[in-house]
Structures are given as structure tokens and as C-alpha cells.
mmCIF file of C-alpha atoms in Angstrom:
data_model
loop_
_atom_site.group_PDB
_atom_site.id
_atom_site.type_symbol
_atom_site.label_atom_id
_atom_site.label_comp_id
_atom_site.label_asym_id
_atom_site.label_seq_id
_atom_site.Cartn_x
_atom_site.Cartn_y
_atom_site.Cartn_z
ATOM 1 C CA UNK E 1 -19.427 9.523 -4.430
ATOM 2 C CA UNK E 2 -22.043 7.975 -6.786
ATOM 3 C CA UNK E 3 -23.024 11.477 -7.950
ATOM 4 C CA UNK E 4 -19.157 12.225 -8.931
ATOM 5 C CA UNK E 5 -19.277 15.310 -7.065
ATOM 6 C CA UNK E 6 -16.005 14.935 -5.249
ATOM 7 C CA UNK E 7 -12.844 15.247 -7.180
ATOM 8 C CA UNK E 8 -9.897 15.975 -4.754
ATOM 9 C CA UNK E 9 -7.121 15.142 -6.783
ATOM 10 C CA UNK E 10 -8.270 17.415 -9.779
ATOM 11 C CA UNK E 11 -10.851 17.495 -12.558
ATOM 12 C CA UNK E 12 -9.073 16.251 -15.524
ATOM 13 C CA UNK E 13 -5.921 14.024 -16.573
ATOM 14 C CA UNK E 14 -4.606 13.239 -20.050
ATOM 15 C CA UNK E 15 -2.344 10.568 -21.530
ATOM 16 C CA UNK E 16 -3.686 7.685 -19.463
ATOM 17 C CA UNK E 17 -2.267 4.182 -20.753
ATOM 18 C CA UNK E 18 -1.773 2.317 -17.764
ATOM 19 C CA UNK E 19 -3.633 0.003 -15.089
ATOM 20 C CA UNK E 20 -4.605 0.343 -11.543
ATOM 21 C CA UNK E 21 -4.536 4.115 -10.681
ATOM 22 C CA UNK E 22 -7.081 6.748 -9.208
ATOM 23 C CA UNK E 23 -7.073 9.625 -11.650
ATOM 24 C CA UNK E 24 -7.515 13.335 -11.579
ATOM 25 C CA UNK E 25 -11.254 12.712 -11.768
ATOM 26 C CA UNK E 26 -13.937 11.783 -9.377
ATOM 27 C CA UNK E 27 -12.836 10.093 -6.198
ATOM 28 C CA UNK E 28 -13.340 6.219 -5.381
ATOM 29 C CA UNK E 29 -13.540 5.155 -8.995
ATOM 30 C CA UNK E 30 -10.519 3.687 -10.455
ATOM 31 C CA UNK E 31 -9.611 3.831 -14.230
ATOM 32 C CA UNK E 32 -7.553 1.038 -15.505
ATOM 33 C CA UNK E 33 -6.197 0.907 -19.075
ATOM 34 C CA UNK E 34 -4.725 -1.813 -21.194
ATOM 35 C CA UNK E 35 -5.591 -0.472 -24.734
ATOM 36 C CA UNK E 36 -5.307 2.974 -26.192
ATOM 37 C CA UNK E 37 -4.537 6.393 -24.555
ATOM 38 C CA UNK E 38 -7.448 8.284 -22.781
ATOM 39 C CA UNK E 39 -8.367 11.293 -20.910
ATOM 40 C CA UNK E 40 -10.417 10.960 -17.558
ATOM 41 C CA UNK E 41 -12.422 13.864 -16.174
ATOM 42 C CA UNK E 42 -14.972 15.042 -13.702
ATOM 43 C CA UNK E 43 -17.467 16.131 -16.458
ATOM 44 C CA UNK E 44 -19.918 18.958 -15.624
ATOM 45 C CA UNK E 45 -22.847 16.994 -17.335
ATOM 46 C CA UNK E 46 -25.407 14.533 -15.927
ATOM 47 C CA UNK E 47 -28.940 13.569 -16.244
ATOM 48 C CA UNK E 48 -31.553 15.731 -14.551
ATOM 49 C CA UNK E 49 -30.741 16.355 -10.844
ATOM 50 C CA UNK E 50 -27.171 15.181 -11.039
ATOM 51 C CA UNK E 51 -24.570 17.771 -12.140
ATOM 52 C CA UNK E 52 -21.321 15.625 -12.698
ATOM 53 C CA UNK E 53 -20.190 12.440 -14.142
ATOM 54 C CA UNK E 54 -17.062 10.626 -14.742
ATOM 55 C CA UNK E 55 -15.959 10.773 -18.453
ATOM 56 C CA UNK E 56 -13.526 8.720 -20.146
ATOM 57 C CA UNK E 57 -12.359 9.677 -23.687
ATOM 58 C CA UNK E 58 -10.163 7.728 -26.197
ATOM 59 C CA UNK E 59 -7.506 9.953 -27.634
ATOM 60 C CA UNK E 60 -5.168 7.495 -29.413
ATOM 61 C CA UNK E 61 -5.144 3.709 -30.431
ATOM 62 C CA UNK E 62 -2.838 0.657 -29.888
ATOM 63 C CA UNK E 63 -4.093 -1.169 -32.655
ATOM 64 C CA UNK E 64 -5.903 -4.627 -31.997
ATOM 65 C CA UNK E 65 -6.743 -5.609 -28.448
ATOM 66 C CA UNK E 66 -4.529 -8.273 -27.042
ATOM 67 C CA UNK E 67 -6.617 -11.387 -25.960
ATOM 68 C CA UNK E 68 -6.058 -11.026 -22.325
ATOM 69 C CA UNK E 69 -6.419 -7.156 -22.038
ATOM 70 C CA UNK E 70 -9.203 -5.098 -20.414
ATOM 71 C CA UNK E 71 -10.074 -1.473 -19.837
ATOM 72 C CA UNK E 72 -12.488 -0.860 -16.866
ATOM 73 C CA UNK E 73 -13.728 1.763 -14.654
ATOM 74 C CA UNK E 74 -14.119 0.021 -11.228
ATOM 75 C CA UNK E 75 -15.199 0.621 -7.580
ATOM 76 C CA UNK E 76 -14.047 -1.273 -4.638
ATOM 77 C CA UNK E 77 -16.163 -1.719 -1.439
ATOM 78 C CA UNK E 78 -15.185 -2.647 2.006
ATOM 79 C CA UNK E 79 -16.382 -5.679 3.608
ATOM 80 C CA UNK E 80 -17.506 -3.612 6.484
ATOM 81 C CA UNK E 81 -20.220 -1.793 4.189
ATOM 82 C CA UNK E 82 -21.439 -5.185 2.677
ATOM 83 C CA UNK E 83 -22.611 -7.276 5.612
ATOM 84 C CA UNK E 84 -26.189 -6.139 4.900
ATOM 85 C CA UNK E 85 -26.143 -8.466 1.804
ATOM 86 C CA UNK E 86 -25.780 -11.629 4.092
ATOM 87 C CA UNK E 87 -23.638 -13.202 1.404
ATOM 88 C CA UNK E 88 -22.568 -16.732 2.285
ATOM 89 C CA UNK E 89 -25.751 -17.196 4.424
ATOM 90 C CA UNK E 90 -29.141 -18.759 3.680
ATOM 91 C CA UNK E 91 -30.484 -15.325 3.999
ATOM 92 C CA UNK E 92 -28.392 -13.765 1.016
ATOM 93 C CA UNK E 93 -29.920 -10.747 -0.432
ATOM 94 C CA UNK E 94 -29.718 -9.519 -3.968
ATOM 95 C CA UNK E 95 -27.563 -6.943 -5.346
ATOM 96 C CA UNK E 96 -29.520 -4.034 -7.076
ATOM 97 C CA UNK E 97 -27.139 -1.907 -9.149
ATOM 98 C CA UNK E 98 -28.263 1.201 -10.774
ATOM 99 C CA UNK E 99 -26.488 3.870 -12.746
ATOM 100 C CA UNK E 100 -26.638 6.524 -15.472
ATOM 101 C CA UNK E 101 -24.700 5.995 -18.588
ATOM 102 C CA UNK E 102 -23.967 7.965 -21.760
ATOM 103 C CA UNK E 103 -21.634 7.175 -24.704
ATOM 104 C CA UNK E 104 -21.397 7.677 -28.716
ATOM 105 C CA UNK E 105 -21.203 4.008 -29.146
ATOM 106 C CA UNK E 106 -24.161 1.944 -28.892
ATOM 107 C CA UNK E 107 -24.209 -1.775 -28.215
ATOM 108 C CA UNK E 108 -23.836 -4.463 -25.346
ATOM 109 C CA UNK E 109 -21.496 -3.595 -22.529
ATOM 110 C CA UNK E 110 -20.579 -5.901 -19.400
ATOM 111 C CA UNK E 111 -20.654 -5.093 -15.744
ATOM 112 C CA UNK E 112 -19.030 -7.589 -13.337
ATOM 113 C CA UNK E 113 -19.279 -8.122 -9.497
ATOM 114 C CA UNK E 114 -16.189 -9.746 -8.121
ATOM 115 C CA UNK E 115 -16.036 -11.116 -4.862
ATOM 116 C CA UNK E 116 -12.440 -10.597 -3.728
ATOM 117 C CA UNK E 117 -12.606 -12.620 -0.732
ATOM 118 C CA UNK E 118 -13.842 -15.898 -2.258
ATOM 119 C CA UNK E 119 -12.660 -15.590 -5.755
ATOM 120 C CA UNK E 120 -16.224 -15.562 -7.149
ATOM 121 C CA UNK E 121 -18.148 -13.361 -9.515
ATOM 122 C CA UNK E 122 -21.162 -12.626 -11.363
ATOM 123 C CA UNK E 123 -21.797 -10.495 -14.555
ATOM 124 C CA UNK E 124 -24.457 -8.946 -16.481
ATOM 125 C CA UNK E 125 -24.949 -7.164 -19.928
ATOM 126 C CA UNK E 126 -26.431 -3.718 -20.385
ATOM 127 C CA UNK E 127 -27.228 -2.015 -23.563
ATOM 128 C CA UNK E 128 -26.647 1.495 -24.680
ATOM 129 C CA UNK E 129 -29.361 1.971 -27.082
ATOM 130 C CA UNK E 130 -29.198 5.805 -28.161
ATOM 131 C CA UNK E 131 -25.987 7.522 -28.882
ATOM 132 C CA UNK E 132 -25.166 10.521 -26.845
ATOM 133 C CA UNK E 133 -28.030 10.153 -24.557
ATOM 134 C CA UNK E 134 -28.331 9.678 -20.867
ATOM 135 C CA UNK E 135 -29.939 6.207 -19.992
ATOM 136 C CA UNK E 136 -30.554 4.884 -16.688
ATOM 137 C CA UNK E 137 -29.676 1.180 -16.201
ATOM 138 C CA UNK E 138 -31.077 -1.159 -13.415
ATOM 139 C CA UNK E 139 -29.452 -4.482 -13.025
ATOM 140 C CA UNK E 140 -30.640 -6.972 -9.997
ATOM 141 C CA UNK E 141 -27.809 -9.484 -9.579
ATOM 142 C CA UNK E 142 -28.777 -12.760 -7.537
ATOM 143 C CA UNK E 143 -27.882 -13.374 -3.816
ATOM 144 C CA UNK E 144 -24.952 -15.585 -3.141
ATOM 145 C CA UNK E 145 -25.447 -18.303 -0.295
ATOM 146 C CA UNK E 146 -21.680 -19.164 -0.692
ATOM 147 C CA UNK E 147 -18.661 -17.411 0.591
ATOM 148 C CA UNK E 148 -19.159 -14.660 3.033
ATOM 149 C CA UNK E 149 -17.557 -11.041 2.805
ATOM 150 C CA UNK E 150 -15.119 -10.438 5.337
ATOM 151 C CA UNK E 151 -16.295 -8.029 8.208
ATOM 152 C CA UNK E 152 -13.059 -5.806 7.701
ATOM 153 C CA UNK E 153 -11.730 -2.758 5.861
ATOM 154 C CA UNK E 154 -10.287 -4.618 3.072
ATOM 155 C CA UNK E 155 -11.641 -4.829 -0.485
ATOM 156 C CA UNK E 156 -14.326 -7.443 -0.482
ATOM 157 C CA UNK E 157 -16.149 -6.592 -3.782
ATOM 158 C CA UNK E 158 -15.087 -4.786 -6.872
ATOM 159 C CA UNK E 159 -17.577 -3.601 -9.539
ATOM 160 C CA UNK E 160 -16.110 -3.415 -13.116
ATOM 161 C CA UNK E 161 -17.718 -1.677 -15.902
ATOM 162 C CA UNK E 162 -15.992 -2.965 -19.053
ATOM 163 C CA UNK E 163 -15.037 -0.486 -21.847
ATOM 164 C CA UNK E 164 -12.827 -2.829 -23.637
ATOM 165 C CA UNK E 165 -12.167 -6.312 -23.443
ATOM 166 C CA UNK E 166 -10.093 -9.007 -25.062
ATOM 167 C CA UNK E 167 -11.119 -12.417 -26.422
ATOM 168 C CA UNK E 168 -9.846 -14.287 -23.351
ATOM 169 C CA UNK E 169 -12.725 -12.798 -21.298
ATOM 170 C CA UNK E 170 -15.301 -12.989 -23.929
ATOM 171 C CA UNK E 171 -15.152 -16.411 -25.261
ATOM 172 C CA UNK E 172 -17.256 -18.280 -22.818
ATOM 173 C CA UNK E 173 -20.824 -18.164 -21.499
ATOM 174 C CA UNK E 174 -21.395 -15.155 -19.135
ATOM 175 C CA UNK E 175 -22.024 -16.343 -15.470
ATOM 176 C CA UNK E 176 -25.198 -14.496 -14.566
ATOM 177 C CA UNK E 177 -25.414 -16.500 -11.208
ATOM 178 C CA UNK E 178 -22.455 -16.452 -8.769
ATOM 179 C CA UNK E 179 -19.722 -18.841 -9.723
ATOM 180 C CA UNK E 180 -15.944 -19.305 -9.328
ATOM 181 C CA UNK E 181 -14.239 -16.825 -11.487
ATOM 182 C CA UNK E 182 -13.523 -18.246 -14.992
ATOM 183 C CA UNK E 183 -12.021 -15.589 -17.343
ATOM 184 C CA UNK E 184 -13.693 -16.545 -20.329
ATOM 185 C CA UNK E 185 -17.004 -15.977 -18.800
ATOM 186 C CA UNK E 186 -16.410 -12.493 -17.410
ATOM 187 C CA UNK E 187 -17.663 -10.288 -20.105
ATOM 188 C CA UNK E 188 -19.088 -12.897 -22.704
ATOM 189 C CA UNK E 189 -21.527 -10.978 -25.000
ATOM 190 C CA UNK E 190 -19.781 -7.494 -24.928
ATOM 191 C CA UNK E 191 -19.604 -6.355 -28.531
ATOM 192 C CA UNK E 192 -18.532 -2.885 -27.847
ATOM 193 C CA UNK E 193 -14.850 -1.729 -27.864
ATOM 194 C CA UNK E 194 -14.461 1.954 -26.927
ATOM 195 C CA UNK E 195 -10.759 1.773 -27.668
ATOM 196 C CA UNK E 196 -11.273 1.088 -31.433
ATOM 197 C CA UNK E 197 -11.534 4.891 -32.477
ATOM 198 C CA UNK E 198 -10.437 8.091 -31.126
ATOM 199 C CA UNK E 199 -13.238 10.335 -29.737
ATOM 200 C CA UNK E 200 -14.989 7.491 -28.389
ATOM 201 C CA UNK E 201 -16.360 8.094 -24.842
ATOM 202 C CA UNK E 202 -18.403 7.194 -21.900
ATOM 203 C CA UNK E 203 -19.961 9.045 -18.845
ATOM 204 C CA UNK E 204 -21.019 7.319 -15.696
ATOM 205 C CA UNK E 205 -22.865 8.740 -12.741
ATOM 206 C CA UNK E 206 -25.803 8.227 -10.376
ATOM 207 C CA UNK E 207 -24.109 4.784 -9.212
ATOM 208 C CA UNK E 208 -25.949 3.078 -6.324
ATOM 209 C CA UNK E 209 -25.844 -0.423 -4.800
ATOM 210 C CA UNK E 210 -28.754 -1.561 -2.657
ATOM 211 C CA UNK E 211 -29.311 -4.981 -0.881
ATOM 212 C CA UNK E 212 -32.821 -5.200 -2.485
ATOM 213 C CA UNK E 213 -34.920 -7.050 -4.967
ATOM 214 C CA UNK E 214 -35.557 -3.567 -6.897
ATOM 215 C CA UNK E 215 -33.500 -0.477 -7.786
ATOM 216 C CA UNK E 216 -34.825 2.719 -6.082
ATOM 217 C CA UNK E 217 -34.301 6.300 -7.345
ATOM 218 C CA UNK E 218 -30.695 7.553 -6.777
ATOM 219 C CA UNK E 219 -30.283 8.880 -3.397
ATOM 220 C CA UNK E 220 -28.654 12.370 -3.398
ATOM 221 C CA UNK E 221 -26.655 13.111 -0.416
ATOM 222 C CA UNK E 222 -25.212 16.393 0.627
ATOM 223 C CA UNK E 223 -21.782 17.414 -0.836
ATOM 224 C CA UNK E 224 -20.287 17.789 2.786
ATOM 225 C CA UNK E 225 -21.303 14.200 3.687
ATOM 226 C CA UNK E 226 -19.845 12.699 0.495
ATOM 227 C CA UNK E 227 -16.552 14.556 1.037
ATOM 228 C CA UNK E 228 -16.167 13.050 4.426
ATOM 229 C CA UNK E 229 -16.871 9.569 2.987
ATOM 230 C CA UNK E 230 -14.182 10.138 0.257
ATOM 231 C CA UNK E 231 -11.626 11.561 2.908
ATOM 232 C CA UNK E 232 -11.641 8.182 4.487
ATOM 233 C CA UNK E 233 -9.616 6.878 1.541
ATOM 234 C CA UNK E 234 -7.823 10.044 0.235
ATOM 235 C CA UNK E 235 -7.140 13.425 2.029
ATOM 236 C CA UNK E 236 -5.707 16.413 0.241
ATOM 237 C CA UNK E 237 -4.197 19.345 2.050
ATOM 238 C CA UNK E 238 -4.561 22.340 -0.282
ATOM 239 C CA UNK E 239 -1.833 24.820 -0.333
ATOM 240 C CA UNK E 240 -2.481 28.517 0.075
ATOM 241 C CA UNK E 241 -0.956 31.791 1.119
ATOM 242 C CA UNK E 242 -2.555 31.570 4.547
ATOM 243 C CA UNK E 243 -2.485 27.867 4.635
ATOM 244 C CA UNK E 244 -1.939 26.066 8.095
ATOM 245 C CA UNK E 245 -1.630 22.335 8.515
ATOM 246 C CA UNK E 246 -1.483 22.340 12.226
ATOM 247 C CA UNK E 247 0.258 23.494 15.500
ATOM 248 C CA UNK E 248 3.797 22.703 15.708
ATOM 249 C CA UNK E 249 7.259 23.688 17.110
ATOM 250 C CA UNK E 250 10.791 24.281 16.159
ATOM 251 C CA UNK E 251 12.916 22.442 18.639
ATOM 252 C CA UNK E 252 16.332 23.212 17.096
ATOM 253 C CA UNK E 253 17.963 25.083 14.109
ATOM 254 C CA UNK E 254 17.060 22.671 11.553
ATOM 255 C CA UNK E 255 14.388 20.430 13.212
ATOM 256 C CA UNK E 256 10.679 20.996 13.927
ATOM 257 C CA UNK E 257 7.557 18.768 14.312
ATOM 258 C CA UNK E 258 3.945 19.284 13.436
ATOM 259 C CA UNK E 259 0.770 17.491 14.475
ATOM 260 C CA UNK E 260 -1.417 16.722 11.626
ATOM 261 C CA UNK E 261 -5.270 16.063 12.524
ATOM 262 C CA UNK E 262 -7.234 14.237 9.922
ATOM 263 C CA UNK E 263 -11.106 15.287 9.557
ATOM 264 C CA UNK E 264 -12.090 11.748 9.505
ATOM 265 C CA UNK E 265 -10.741 8.312 10.483
ATOM 266 C CA UNK E 266 -8.989 7.047 7.425
ATOM 267 C CA UNK E 267 -9.501 3.414 6.169
ATOM 268 C CA UNK E 268 -5.893 2.673 6.720
#
């Protein structure tokens, strides 16, 4: 859902002030909040050729950021989809990450790749140079010959885009090569805090990850294909006056059963 076209849960959610949830916003991207109160939405704006983006908007403040806090947009990838990177072998390939971003707040932002199977990570800074302007960012992370991704349906890699971050995660030196996770190095060099003022916002779209030494143009796939890919993780049956979930039977006065058929095989 790199083009943010699919939003099965809804297109906008207000009053967000907690960690670890998928929102009424584009599928597959999780918005986790430690500081401030936010609105998340599927925004009908994007760079040329991409109609939608994931937008987060700060609506109220909590004051200063606690040292251990972080507010992120993040994406989780299955090990099954990551075997092409040959991580943990002598043939390890680079991670070419590209995306489009827009914000009212210029400066340096951190993006982190975190290997959940081996507690390793690598980070990189990118800059937003012009306010309120779509900019394409291309980052090539090195390969990693240590620690293979599990060949399973579990979360092996998380990509974190940092929107605000406390000093516990900025006080070190950024690990720009793969290393054991050290909190102080995760977002070192980030000088932007999107939670420091209401009306701060960030839009993200055109997200693409390749096993390559270069970032290629964003590959736009069909809506139907992206919907199927998202339904592997979340499926919504929509009610309606003529809505039917499946064929069933009533076998006593107060009991019935219905067979539900999923359009795709779900992850779990």
C-alpha cells in the first residue's frame, strides 16, 4: 500500500494520543504517538501520479517531550517477503528505500530500519528542504551479513519514520551501518519535533523498498492488487441493505451458523 490507496478502516481519525494502533487511515502503516494529540487521515493529495498520502496533523500539545518518548509512522514487513535481501549471508544486498514526503516543518528527520529477529538496526537522516512541498527521498542502506531474517509470516523488519523523539534516542551517534540496537543512536541528528506546535503536519506516500544499490521509480500497481495485499492483514465486511456475508442455516429457534469465506489467505 505504498501509494496509500487502500483505507479499509476509514479515512480519518481524530484525538490520537496512544501507541501501537492502526488508524482510520491508509492500511499497513501504523501511527504510534507518545507526545501530543493528532489526527491521522488518508489525504487526497500526492505528488504527480500518486493521488493519496498518509497525513498526520498535530492538534494539541503535551509540553516538552519526555526523554524516552517517540512518535512514529511505521511499517512492518514479514520475513517471507524479505528473503531477497539475503541478510545474514555473504551475498547480503542493500536496502533501497524511497518515498515522497511533505511537511510545513523543514529540517532533519530520522528513518530507521529495525531487524526484529536479531535486534539490529540501521538509521539515516533525510532533510525536508522546502515547506509545504512534495520532495522525493532516496536512501540506500547497506546490506547486513549478520543475522538472517526468519522465513516466516512474523514481523522481521520495521521501518520507522520519526516525527518527534526524546533525547534518550538522539544523544549518541547515528548507526549508519547495521549494528546492535543502541537507543541513543536510533535518531541522532534529528532536529525536528513535529509535536512542538499545533498545525504541524507530515504527508507520506510513494513508499518503496528494493533489494538494490539504487532506488528506481515508484511502481504503481492496480487498486485491486493492492486491496488483496492489504486484505492479508485486515478484512472488513461492509454492511448494507442487501449485504450477504455467506450461506448459512438456522438449526434451532435461537441458533444458526454461517460459513465465512475470505477473499485471500490471511497472514494469521
